[in-house]
mmCIF file of C-alpha atoms in Angstrom:
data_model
loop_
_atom_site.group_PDB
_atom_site.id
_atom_site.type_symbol
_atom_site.label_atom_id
_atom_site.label_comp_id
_atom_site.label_asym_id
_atom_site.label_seq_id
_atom_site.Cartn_x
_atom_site.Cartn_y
_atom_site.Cartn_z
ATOM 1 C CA UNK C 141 -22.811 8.127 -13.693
ATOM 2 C CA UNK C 142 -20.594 5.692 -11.637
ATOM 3 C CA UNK C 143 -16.981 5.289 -11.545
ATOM 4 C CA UNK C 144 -15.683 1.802 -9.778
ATOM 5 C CA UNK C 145 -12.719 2.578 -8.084
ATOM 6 C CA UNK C 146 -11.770 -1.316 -7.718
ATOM 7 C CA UNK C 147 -8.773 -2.555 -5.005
ATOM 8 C CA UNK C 148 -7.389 -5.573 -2.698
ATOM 9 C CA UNK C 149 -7.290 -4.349 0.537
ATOM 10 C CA UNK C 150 -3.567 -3.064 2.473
ATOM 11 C CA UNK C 151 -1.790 -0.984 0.478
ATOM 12 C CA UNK C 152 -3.446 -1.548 -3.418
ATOM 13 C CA UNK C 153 -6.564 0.428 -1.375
ATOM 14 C CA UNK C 154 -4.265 2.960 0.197
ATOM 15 C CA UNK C 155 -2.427 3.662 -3.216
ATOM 16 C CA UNK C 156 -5.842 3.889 -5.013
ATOM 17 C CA UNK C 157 -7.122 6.311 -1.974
ATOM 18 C CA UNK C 158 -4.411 8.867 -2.091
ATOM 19 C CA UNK C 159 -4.898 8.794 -5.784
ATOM 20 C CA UNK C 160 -8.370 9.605 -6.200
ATOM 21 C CA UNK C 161 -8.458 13.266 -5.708
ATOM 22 C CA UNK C 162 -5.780 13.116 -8.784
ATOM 23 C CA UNK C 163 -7.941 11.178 -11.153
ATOM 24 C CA UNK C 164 -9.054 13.083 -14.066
ATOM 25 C CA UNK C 165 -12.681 11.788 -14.203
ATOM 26 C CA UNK C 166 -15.925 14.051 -12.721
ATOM 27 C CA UNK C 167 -18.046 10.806 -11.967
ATOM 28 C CA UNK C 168 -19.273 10.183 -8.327
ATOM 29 C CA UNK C 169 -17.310 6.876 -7.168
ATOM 30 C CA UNK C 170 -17.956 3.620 -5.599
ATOM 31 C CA UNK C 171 -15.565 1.076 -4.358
ATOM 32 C CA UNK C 172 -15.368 -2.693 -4.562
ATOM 33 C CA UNK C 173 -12.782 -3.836 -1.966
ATOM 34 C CA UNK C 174 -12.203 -6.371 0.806
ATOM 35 C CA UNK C 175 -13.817 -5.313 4.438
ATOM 36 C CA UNK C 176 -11.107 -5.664 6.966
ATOM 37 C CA UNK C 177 -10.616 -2.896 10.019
ATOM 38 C CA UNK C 178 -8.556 -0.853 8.006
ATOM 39 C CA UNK C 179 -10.220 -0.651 4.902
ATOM 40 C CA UNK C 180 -13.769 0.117 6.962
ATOM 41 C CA UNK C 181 -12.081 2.506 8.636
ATOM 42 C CA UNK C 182 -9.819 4.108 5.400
ATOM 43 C CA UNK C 183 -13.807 4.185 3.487
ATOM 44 C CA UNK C 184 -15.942 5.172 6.341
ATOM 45 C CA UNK C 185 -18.553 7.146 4.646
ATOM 46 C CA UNK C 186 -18.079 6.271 0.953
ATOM 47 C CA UNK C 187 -20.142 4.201 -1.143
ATOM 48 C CA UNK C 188 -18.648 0.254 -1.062
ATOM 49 C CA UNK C 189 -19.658 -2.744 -2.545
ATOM 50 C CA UNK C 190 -17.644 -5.266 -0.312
ATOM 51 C CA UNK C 191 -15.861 -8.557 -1.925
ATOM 52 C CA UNK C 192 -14.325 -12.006 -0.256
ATOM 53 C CA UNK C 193 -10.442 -11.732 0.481
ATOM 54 C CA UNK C 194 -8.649 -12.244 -2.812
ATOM 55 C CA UNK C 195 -5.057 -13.920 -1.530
ATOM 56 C CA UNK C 196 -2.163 -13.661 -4.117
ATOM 57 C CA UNK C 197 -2.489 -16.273 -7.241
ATOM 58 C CA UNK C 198 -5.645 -17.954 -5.792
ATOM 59 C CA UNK C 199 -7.866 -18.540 -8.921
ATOM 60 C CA UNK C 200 -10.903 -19.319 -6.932
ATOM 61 C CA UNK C 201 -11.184 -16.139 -5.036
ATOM 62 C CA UNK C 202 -10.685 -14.525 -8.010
ATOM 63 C CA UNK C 203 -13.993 -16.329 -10.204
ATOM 64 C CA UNK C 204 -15.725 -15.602 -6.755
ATOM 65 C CA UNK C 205 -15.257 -12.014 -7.148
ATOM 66 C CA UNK C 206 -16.132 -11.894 -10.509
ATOM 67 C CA UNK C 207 -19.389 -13.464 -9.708
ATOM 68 C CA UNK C 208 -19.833 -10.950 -6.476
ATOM 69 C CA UNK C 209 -19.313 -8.069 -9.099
ATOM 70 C CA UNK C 210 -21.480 -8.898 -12.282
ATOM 71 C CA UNK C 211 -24.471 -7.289 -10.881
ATOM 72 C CA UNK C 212 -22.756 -3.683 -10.692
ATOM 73 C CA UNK C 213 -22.912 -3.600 -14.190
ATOM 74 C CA UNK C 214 -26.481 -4.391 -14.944
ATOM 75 C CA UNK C 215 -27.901 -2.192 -11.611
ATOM 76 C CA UNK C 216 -25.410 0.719 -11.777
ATOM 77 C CA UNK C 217 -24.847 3.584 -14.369
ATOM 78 C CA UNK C 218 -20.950 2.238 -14.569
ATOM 79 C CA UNK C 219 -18.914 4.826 -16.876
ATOM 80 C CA UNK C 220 -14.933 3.448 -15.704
ATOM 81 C CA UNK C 221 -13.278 1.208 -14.072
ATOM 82 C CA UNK C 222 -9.935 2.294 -12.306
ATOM 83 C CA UNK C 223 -8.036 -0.144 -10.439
ATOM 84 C CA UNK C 224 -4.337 -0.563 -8.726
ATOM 85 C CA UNK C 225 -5.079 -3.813 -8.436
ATOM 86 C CA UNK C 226 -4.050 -7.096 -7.400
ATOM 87 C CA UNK C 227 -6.192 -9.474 -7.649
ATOM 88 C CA UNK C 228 -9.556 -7.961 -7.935
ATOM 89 C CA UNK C 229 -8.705 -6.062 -11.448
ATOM 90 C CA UNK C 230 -8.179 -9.466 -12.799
ATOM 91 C CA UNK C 231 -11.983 -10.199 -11.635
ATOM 92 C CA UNK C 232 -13.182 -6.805 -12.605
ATOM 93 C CA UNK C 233 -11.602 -4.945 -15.729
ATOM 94 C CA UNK C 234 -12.389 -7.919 -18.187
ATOM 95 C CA UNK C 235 -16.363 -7.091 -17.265
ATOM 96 C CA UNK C 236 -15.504 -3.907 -17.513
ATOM 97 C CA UNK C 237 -14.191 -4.620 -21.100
ATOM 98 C CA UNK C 238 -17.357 -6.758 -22.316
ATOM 99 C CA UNK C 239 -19.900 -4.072 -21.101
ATOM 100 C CA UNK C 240 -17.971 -1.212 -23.139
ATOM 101 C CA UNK C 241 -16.687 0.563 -20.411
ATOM 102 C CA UNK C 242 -13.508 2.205 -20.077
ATOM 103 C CA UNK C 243 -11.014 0.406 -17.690
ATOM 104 C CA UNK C 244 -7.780 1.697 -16.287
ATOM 105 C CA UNK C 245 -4.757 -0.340 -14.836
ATOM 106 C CA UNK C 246 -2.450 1.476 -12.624
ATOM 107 C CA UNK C 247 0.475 -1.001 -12.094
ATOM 108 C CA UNK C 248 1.450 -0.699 -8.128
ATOM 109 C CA UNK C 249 4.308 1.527 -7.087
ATOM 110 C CA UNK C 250 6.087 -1.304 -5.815
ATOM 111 C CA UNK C 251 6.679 -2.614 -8.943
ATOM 112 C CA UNK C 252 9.997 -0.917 -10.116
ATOM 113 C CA UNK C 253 11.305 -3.123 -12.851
ATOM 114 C CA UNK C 254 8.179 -4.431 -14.934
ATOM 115 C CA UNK C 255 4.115 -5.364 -14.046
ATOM 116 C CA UNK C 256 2.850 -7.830 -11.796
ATOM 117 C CA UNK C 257 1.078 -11.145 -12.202
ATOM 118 C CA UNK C 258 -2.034 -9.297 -12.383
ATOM 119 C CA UNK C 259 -0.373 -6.628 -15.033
ATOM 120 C CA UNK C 260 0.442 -9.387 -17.252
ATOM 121 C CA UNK C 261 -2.460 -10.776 -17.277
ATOM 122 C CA UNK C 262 -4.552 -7.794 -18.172
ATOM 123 C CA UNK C 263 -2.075 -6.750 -20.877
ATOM 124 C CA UNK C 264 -3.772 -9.560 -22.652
ATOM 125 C CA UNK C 265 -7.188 -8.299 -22.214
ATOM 126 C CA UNK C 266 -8.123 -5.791 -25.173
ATOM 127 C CA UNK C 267 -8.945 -2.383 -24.332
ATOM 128 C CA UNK C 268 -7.831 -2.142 -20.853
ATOM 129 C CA UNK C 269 -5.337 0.842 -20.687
ATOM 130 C CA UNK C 270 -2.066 0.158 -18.747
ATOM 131 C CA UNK C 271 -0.144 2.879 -16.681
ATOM 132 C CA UNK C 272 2.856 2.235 -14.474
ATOM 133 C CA UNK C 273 4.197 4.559 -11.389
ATOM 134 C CA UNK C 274 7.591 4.356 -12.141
ATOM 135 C CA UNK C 275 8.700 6.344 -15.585
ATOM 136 C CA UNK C 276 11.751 3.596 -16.238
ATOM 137 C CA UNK C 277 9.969 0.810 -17.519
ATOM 138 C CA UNK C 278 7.465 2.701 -19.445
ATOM 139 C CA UNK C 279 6.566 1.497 -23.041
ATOM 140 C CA UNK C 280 4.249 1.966 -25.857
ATOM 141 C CA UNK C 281 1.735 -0.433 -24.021
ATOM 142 C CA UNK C 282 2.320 0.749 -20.684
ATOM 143 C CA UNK C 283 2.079 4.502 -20.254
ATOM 144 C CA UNK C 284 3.547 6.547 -17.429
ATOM 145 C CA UNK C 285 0.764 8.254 -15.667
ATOM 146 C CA UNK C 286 2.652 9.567 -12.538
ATOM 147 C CA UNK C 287 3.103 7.991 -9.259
ATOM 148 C CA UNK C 288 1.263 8.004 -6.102
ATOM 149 C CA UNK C 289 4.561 9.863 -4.407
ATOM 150 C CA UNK C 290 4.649 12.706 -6.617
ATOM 151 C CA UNK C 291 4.815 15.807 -4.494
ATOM 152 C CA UNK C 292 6.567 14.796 -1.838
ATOM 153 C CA UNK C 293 9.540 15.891 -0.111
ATOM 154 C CA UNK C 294 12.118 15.238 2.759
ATOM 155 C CA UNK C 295 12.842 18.183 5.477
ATOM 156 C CA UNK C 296 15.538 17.852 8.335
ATOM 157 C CA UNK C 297 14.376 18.985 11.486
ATOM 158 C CA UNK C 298 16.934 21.177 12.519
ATOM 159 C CA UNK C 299 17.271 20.171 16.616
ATOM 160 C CA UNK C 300 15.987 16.522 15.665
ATOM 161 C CA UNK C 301 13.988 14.858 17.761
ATOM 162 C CA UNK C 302 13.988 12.374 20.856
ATOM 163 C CA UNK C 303 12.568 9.283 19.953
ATOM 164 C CA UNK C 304 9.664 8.565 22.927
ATOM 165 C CA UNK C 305 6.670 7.793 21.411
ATOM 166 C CA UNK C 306 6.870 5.187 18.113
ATOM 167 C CA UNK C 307 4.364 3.047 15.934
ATOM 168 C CA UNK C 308 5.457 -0.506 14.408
ATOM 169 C CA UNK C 309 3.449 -1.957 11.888
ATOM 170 C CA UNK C 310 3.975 -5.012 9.922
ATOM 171 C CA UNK C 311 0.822 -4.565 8.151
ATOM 172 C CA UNK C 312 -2.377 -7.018 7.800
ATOM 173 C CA UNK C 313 -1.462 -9.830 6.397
ATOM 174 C CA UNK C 314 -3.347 -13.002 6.817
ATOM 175 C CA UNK C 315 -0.883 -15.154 5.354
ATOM 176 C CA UNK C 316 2.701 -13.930 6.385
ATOM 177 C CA UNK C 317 4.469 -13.071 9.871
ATOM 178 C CA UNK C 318 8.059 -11.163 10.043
ATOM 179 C CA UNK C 319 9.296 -12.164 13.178
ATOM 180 C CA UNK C 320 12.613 -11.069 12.020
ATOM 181 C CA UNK C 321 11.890 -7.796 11.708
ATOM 182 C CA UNK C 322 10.434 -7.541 15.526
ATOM 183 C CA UNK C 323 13.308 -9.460 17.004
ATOM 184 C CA UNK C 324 15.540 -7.089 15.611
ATOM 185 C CA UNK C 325 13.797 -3.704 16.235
ATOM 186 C CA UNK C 326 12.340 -4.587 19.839
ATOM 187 C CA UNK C 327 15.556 -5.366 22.091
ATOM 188 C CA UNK C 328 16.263 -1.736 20.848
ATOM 189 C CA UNK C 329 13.128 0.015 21.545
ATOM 190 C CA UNK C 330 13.139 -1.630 24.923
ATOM 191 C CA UNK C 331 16.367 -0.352 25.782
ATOM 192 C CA UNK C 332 15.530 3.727 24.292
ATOM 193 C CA UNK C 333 11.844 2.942 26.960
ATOM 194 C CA UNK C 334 9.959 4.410 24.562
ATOM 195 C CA UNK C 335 6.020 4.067 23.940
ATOM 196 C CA UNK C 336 5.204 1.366 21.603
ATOM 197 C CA UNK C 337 2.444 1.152 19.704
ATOM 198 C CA UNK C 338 2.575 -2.634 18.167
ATOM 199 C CA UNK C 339 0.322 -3.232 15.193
ATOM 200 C CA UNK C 340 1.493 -7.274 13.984
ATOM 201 C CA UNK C 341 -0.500 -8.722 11.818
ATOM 202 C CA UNK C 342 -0.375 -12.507 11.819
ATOM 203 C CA UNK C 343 3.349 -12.311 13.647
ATOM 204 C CA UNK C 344 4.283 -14.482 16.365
ATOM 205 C CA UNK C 345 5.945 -12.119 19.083
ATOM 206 C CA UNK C 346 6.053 -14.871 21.680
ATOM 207 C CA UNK C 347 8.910 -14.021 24.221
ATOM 208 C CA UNK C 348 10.055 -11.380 22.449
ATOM 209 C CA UNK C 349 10.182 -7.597 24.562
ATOM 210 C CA UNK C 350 6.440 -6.897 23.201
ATOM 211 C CA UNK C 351 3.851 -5.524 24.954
ATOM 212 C CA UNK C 352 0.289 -5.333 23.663
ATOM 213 C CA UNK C 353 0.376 -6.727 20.196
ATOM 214 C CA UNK C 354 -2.638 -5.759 18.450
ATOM 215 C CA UNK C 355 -2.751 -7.868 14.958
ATOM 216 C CA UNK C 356 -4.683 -5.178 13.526
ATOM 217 C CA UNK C 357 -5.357 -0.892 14.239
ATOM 218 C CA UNK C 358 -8.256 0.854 12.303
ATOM 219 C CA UNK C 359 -6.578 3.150 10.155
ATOM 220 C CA UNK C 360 -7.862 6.393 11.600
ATOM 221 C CA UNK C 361 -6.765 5.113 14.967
ATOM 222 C CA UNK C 362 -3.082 4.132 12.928
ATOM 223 C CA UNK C 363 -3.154 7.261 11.377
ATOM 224 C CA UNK C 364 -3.173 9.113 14.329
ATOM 225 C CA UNK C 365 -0.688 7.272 16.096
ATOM 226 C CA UNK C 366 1.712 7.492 13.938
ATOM 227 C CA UNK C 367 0.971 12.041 13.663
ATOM 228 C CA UNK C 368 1.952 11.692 17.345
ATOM 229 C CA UNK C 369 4.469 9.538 17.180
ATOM 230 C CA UNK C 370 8.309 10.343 16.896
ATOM 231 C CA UNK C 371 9.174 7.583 14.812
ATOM 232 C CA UNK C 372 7.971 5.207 12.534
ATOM 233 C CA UNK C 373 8.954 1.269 11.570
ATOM 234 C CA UNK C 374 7.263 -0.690 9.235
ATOM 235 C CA UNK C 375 7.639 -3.594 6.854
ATOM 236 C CA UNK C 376 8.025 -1.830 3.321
ATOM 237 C CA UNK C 377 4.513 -1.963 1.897
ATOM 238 C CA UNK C 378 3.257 0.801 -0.052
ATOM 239 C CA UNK C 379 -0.015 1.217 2.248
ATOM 240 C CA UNK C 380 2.066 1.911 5.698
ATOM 241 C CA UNK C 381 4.690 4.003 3.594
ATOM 242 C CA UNK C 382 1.982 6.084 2.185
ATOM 243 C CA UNK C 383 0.238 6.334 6.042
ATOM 244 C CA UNK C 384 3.447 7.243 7.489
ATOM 245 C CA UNK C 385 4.431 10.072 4.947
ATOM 246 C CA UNK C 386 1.005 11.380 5.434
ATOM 247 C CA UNK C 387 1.381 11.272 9.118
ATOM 248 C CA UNK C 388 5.052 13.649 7.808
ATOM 249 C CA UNK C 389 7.038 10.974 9.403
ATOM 250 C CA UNK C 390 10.040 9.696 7.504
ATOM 251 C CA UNK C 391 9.892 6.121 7.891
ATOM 252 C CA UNK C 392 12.311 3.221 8.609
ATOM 253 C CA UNK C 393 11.502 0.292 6.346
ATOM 254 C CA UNK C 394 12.551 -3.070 6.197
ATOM 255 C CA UNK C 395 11.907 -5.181 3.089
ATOM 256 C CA UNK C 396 10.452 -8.658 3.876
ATOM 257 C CA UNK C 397 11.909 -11.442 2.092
ATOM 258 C CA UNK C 398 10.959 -14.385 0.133
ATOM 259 C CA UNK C 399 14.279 -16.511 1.116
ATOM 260 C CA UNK C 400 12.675 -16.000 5.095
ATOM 261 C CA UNK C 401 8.672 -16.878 3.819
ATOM 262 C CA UNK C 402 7.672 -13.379 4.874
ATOM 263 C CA UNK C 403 6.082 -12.640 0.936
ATOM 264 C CA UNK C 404 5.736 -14.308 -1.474
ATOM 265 C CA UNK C 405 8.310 -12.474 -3.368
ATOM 266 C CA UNK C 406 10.657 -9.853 -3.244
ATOM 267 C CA UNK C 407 9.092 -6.497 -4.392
ATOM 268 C CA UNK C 408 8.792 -4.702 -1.283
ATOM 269 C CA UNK C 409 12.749 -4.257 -1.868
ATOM 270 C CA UNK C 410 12.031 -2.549 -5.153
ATOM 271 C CA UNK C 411 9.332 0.227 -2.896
ATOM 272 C CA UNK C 412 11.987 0.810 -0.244
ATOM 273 C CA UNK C 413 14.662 1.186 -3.095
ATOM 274 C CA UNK C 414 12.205 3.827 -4.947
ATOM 275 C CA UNK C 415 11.377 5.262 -1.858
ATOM 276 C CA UNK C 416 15.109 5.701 -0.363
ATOM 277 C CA UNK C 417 15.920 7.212 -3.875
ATOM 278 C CA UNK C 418 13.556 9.841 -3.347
ATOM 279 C CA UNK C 419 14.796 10.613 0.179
ATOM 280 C CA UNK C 420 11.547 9.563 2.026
ATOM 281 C CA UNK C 421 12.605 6.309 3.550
ATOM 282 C CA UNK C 422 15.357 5.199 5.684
ATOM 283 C CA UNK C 423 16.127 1.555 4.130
ATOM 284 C CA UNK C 424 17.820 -1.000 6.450
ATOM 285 C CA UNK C 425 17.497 -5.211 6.353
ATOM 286 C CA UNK C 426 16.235 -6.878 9.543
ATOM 287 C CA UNK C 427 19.656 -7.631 11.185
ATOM 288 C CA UNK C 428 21.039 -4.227 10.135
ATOM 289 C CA UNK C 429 18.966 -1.691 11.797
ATOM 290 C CA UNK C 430 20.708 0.441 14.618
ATOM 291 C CA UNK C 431 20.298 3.467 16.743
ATOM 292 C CA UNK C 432 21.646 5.433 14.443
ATOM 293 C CA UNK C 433 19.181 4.821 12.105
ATOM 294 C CA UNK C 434 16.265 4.934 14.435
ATOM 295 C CA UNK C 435 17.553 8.546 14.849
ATOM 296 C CA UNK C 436 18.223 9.406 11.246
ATOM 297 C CA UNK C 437 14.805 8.668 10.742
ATOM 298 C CA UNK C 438 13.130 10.710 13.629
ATOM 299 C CA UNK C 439 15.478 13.932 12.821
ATOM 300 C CA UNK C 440 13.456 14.793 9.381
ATOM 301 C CA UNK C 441 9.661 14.986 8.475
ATOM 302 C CA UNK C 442 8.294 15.550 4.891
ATOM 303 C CA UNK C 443 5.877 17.834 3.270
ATOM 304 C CA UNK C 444 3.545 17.217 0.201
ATOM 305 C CA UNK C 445 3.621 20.054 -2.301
ATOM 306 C CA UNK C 446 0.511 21.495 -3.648
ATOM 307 C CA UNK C 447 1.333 20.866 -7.012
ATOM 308 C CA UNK C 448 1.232 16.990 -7.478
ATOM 309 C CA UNK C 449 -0.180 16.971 -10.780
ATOM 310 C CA UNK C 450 -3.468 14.655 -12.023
ATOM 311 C CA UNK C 451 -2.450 11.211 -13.373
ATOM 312 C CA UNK C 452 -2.568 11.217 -16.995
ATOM 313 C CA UNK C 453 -4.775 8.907 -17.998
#
């Protein structure tokens, strides 16, 4: 038998990827996601039925999907469906639901204060269990089943560390820049002369102190760069949070904002709030980061304990 392990590319995949080694189900897997660099490169070697983009709220993509999918349950042994969502749950879970199967919905860790779009929207579907990452908002419907940052832990490095090597990614987003963010952060990067490694999405760096923008890395190629680097920046999305704590960097993240049309809304403040209140992020807006935080950030590392324990679902 078959699990679908079912994601939107950026960081739903990367959440769902780190926590597949804690689900509690025996079943070989195969994932339905969107082919970009990074997800090719996060899924080399695994079993992947590949889907169309699925942007945020866009109905279309969504019945496309659905269509793309339908076959996996009449040619595949399917016994779950586990998804983090965004989009692609919405296409999936409700087949999941009219074949019999048992479907999971792990809310994103961004989401702090209450579900998503897609959350809501499968809370109306009957039989599709609910779990959030964050215990606060937990209810009767939705369940707490642990969170994708269990386990991990800040460490000061007790000589800190010079700051001459450093990855800054904005992530992969087709749809939004954040110019801000590299206008900012650059002018002070230039001045330290360190080694940049740019990864900018669909940002316009045009005369800004950038050299060698690349708008997207392959993740084992990120990954790396950021285990060598001293220091690393990132718009606050759970997939480059997660890459960078991996890498057992402490990260400096800046929240995009709605108010500048760099998301469409504001939760990537509510991951950088979780993720400062756990001690494994160094939070700062655009206009506010400084030296002193570049260096906060590159004095401590973090470790994973061996005893995250298996979601509960």
């Amino acid at each position: 038998m078959t699990a679908l392990l079912v994601a939107n590319d950026g960081g739903h995949l990367a959440q769902l990827k780190s926590l597949a080694k804690r689900l509690p189900i025996a079943d070989t897997f195969r994932w339905v996601t969107v082919p970009t660099p990074q997800s090719e490169s996060l899924l080399e070697g695994e079993d992947v039925t590949w889907v169309k983009p699925g942007p945020t709220r866009d109905l279309k993509a969504a019945v496309q999907n659905a269509v793309l999918t339908s076959p996996l349950f009449r040619r595949n042994r399917v016994s779950a469906v586990v998804s983090t969502g965004s989009s692609l749950a919405v296409s999936v879970l409700p087949q999941a639901r009219l074949h019999g199967k048992p479907s999971y919905y792990i809310e994103s860790a961004t989401r702090t204060h209450g579900p998503s779009l897609s959350g809501r929207l499968l809370s109306k579907i009957p039989g599709v269990e609910l779990y959030t990452q964050n215990a606060s908002w937990a209810s009767k419907k939705w369940k707490y089943a642990g969170s994708v940052f269990d386990g991990w832990e800040p460490v000061r490095l007790p000589e800190g560390r010079k700051v001459s090597k450093v990855v800054v990614s904005l992530g992969t987003s087709r749809t939004y820049g954040f110019r801000r963010l590299v206008e900012h952060v650059a002018p002070i990067l230039q001045d330290l002369g360190a080694e940049v490694l740019w990864q900018t999405g669909t940002t316009d760096t045009t005369g800004l102190p950038v050299l060698d923008a690349r708008p997207s890395v392959p993740a084992q190629e990120l990954s790396a760069a950021m285990r060598e680097a001293d220091l690393v920046i990132a718009h606050a999305g759970t997939g480059v949070a997660l890459e960078a704590l991996q890498a057992g960097k402490l990260p400096v993240l800046i929240p995009r904002r709605a108010e500048f049309a760099e998301h469409v809304d504001d939760h990537q403040e509510q991951i950088a709030g979780m993720l400062r209140t756990r001690g494994l992020a160094v939070v700062r807006e655009a206009d506010e980061v400084r030296l002193d935080d570049l260096d906060l950030a590159a004095g401590s590392s973090v470790c994973l304990r061996e005893d995250a324990r298996p979601l509960a679902l």
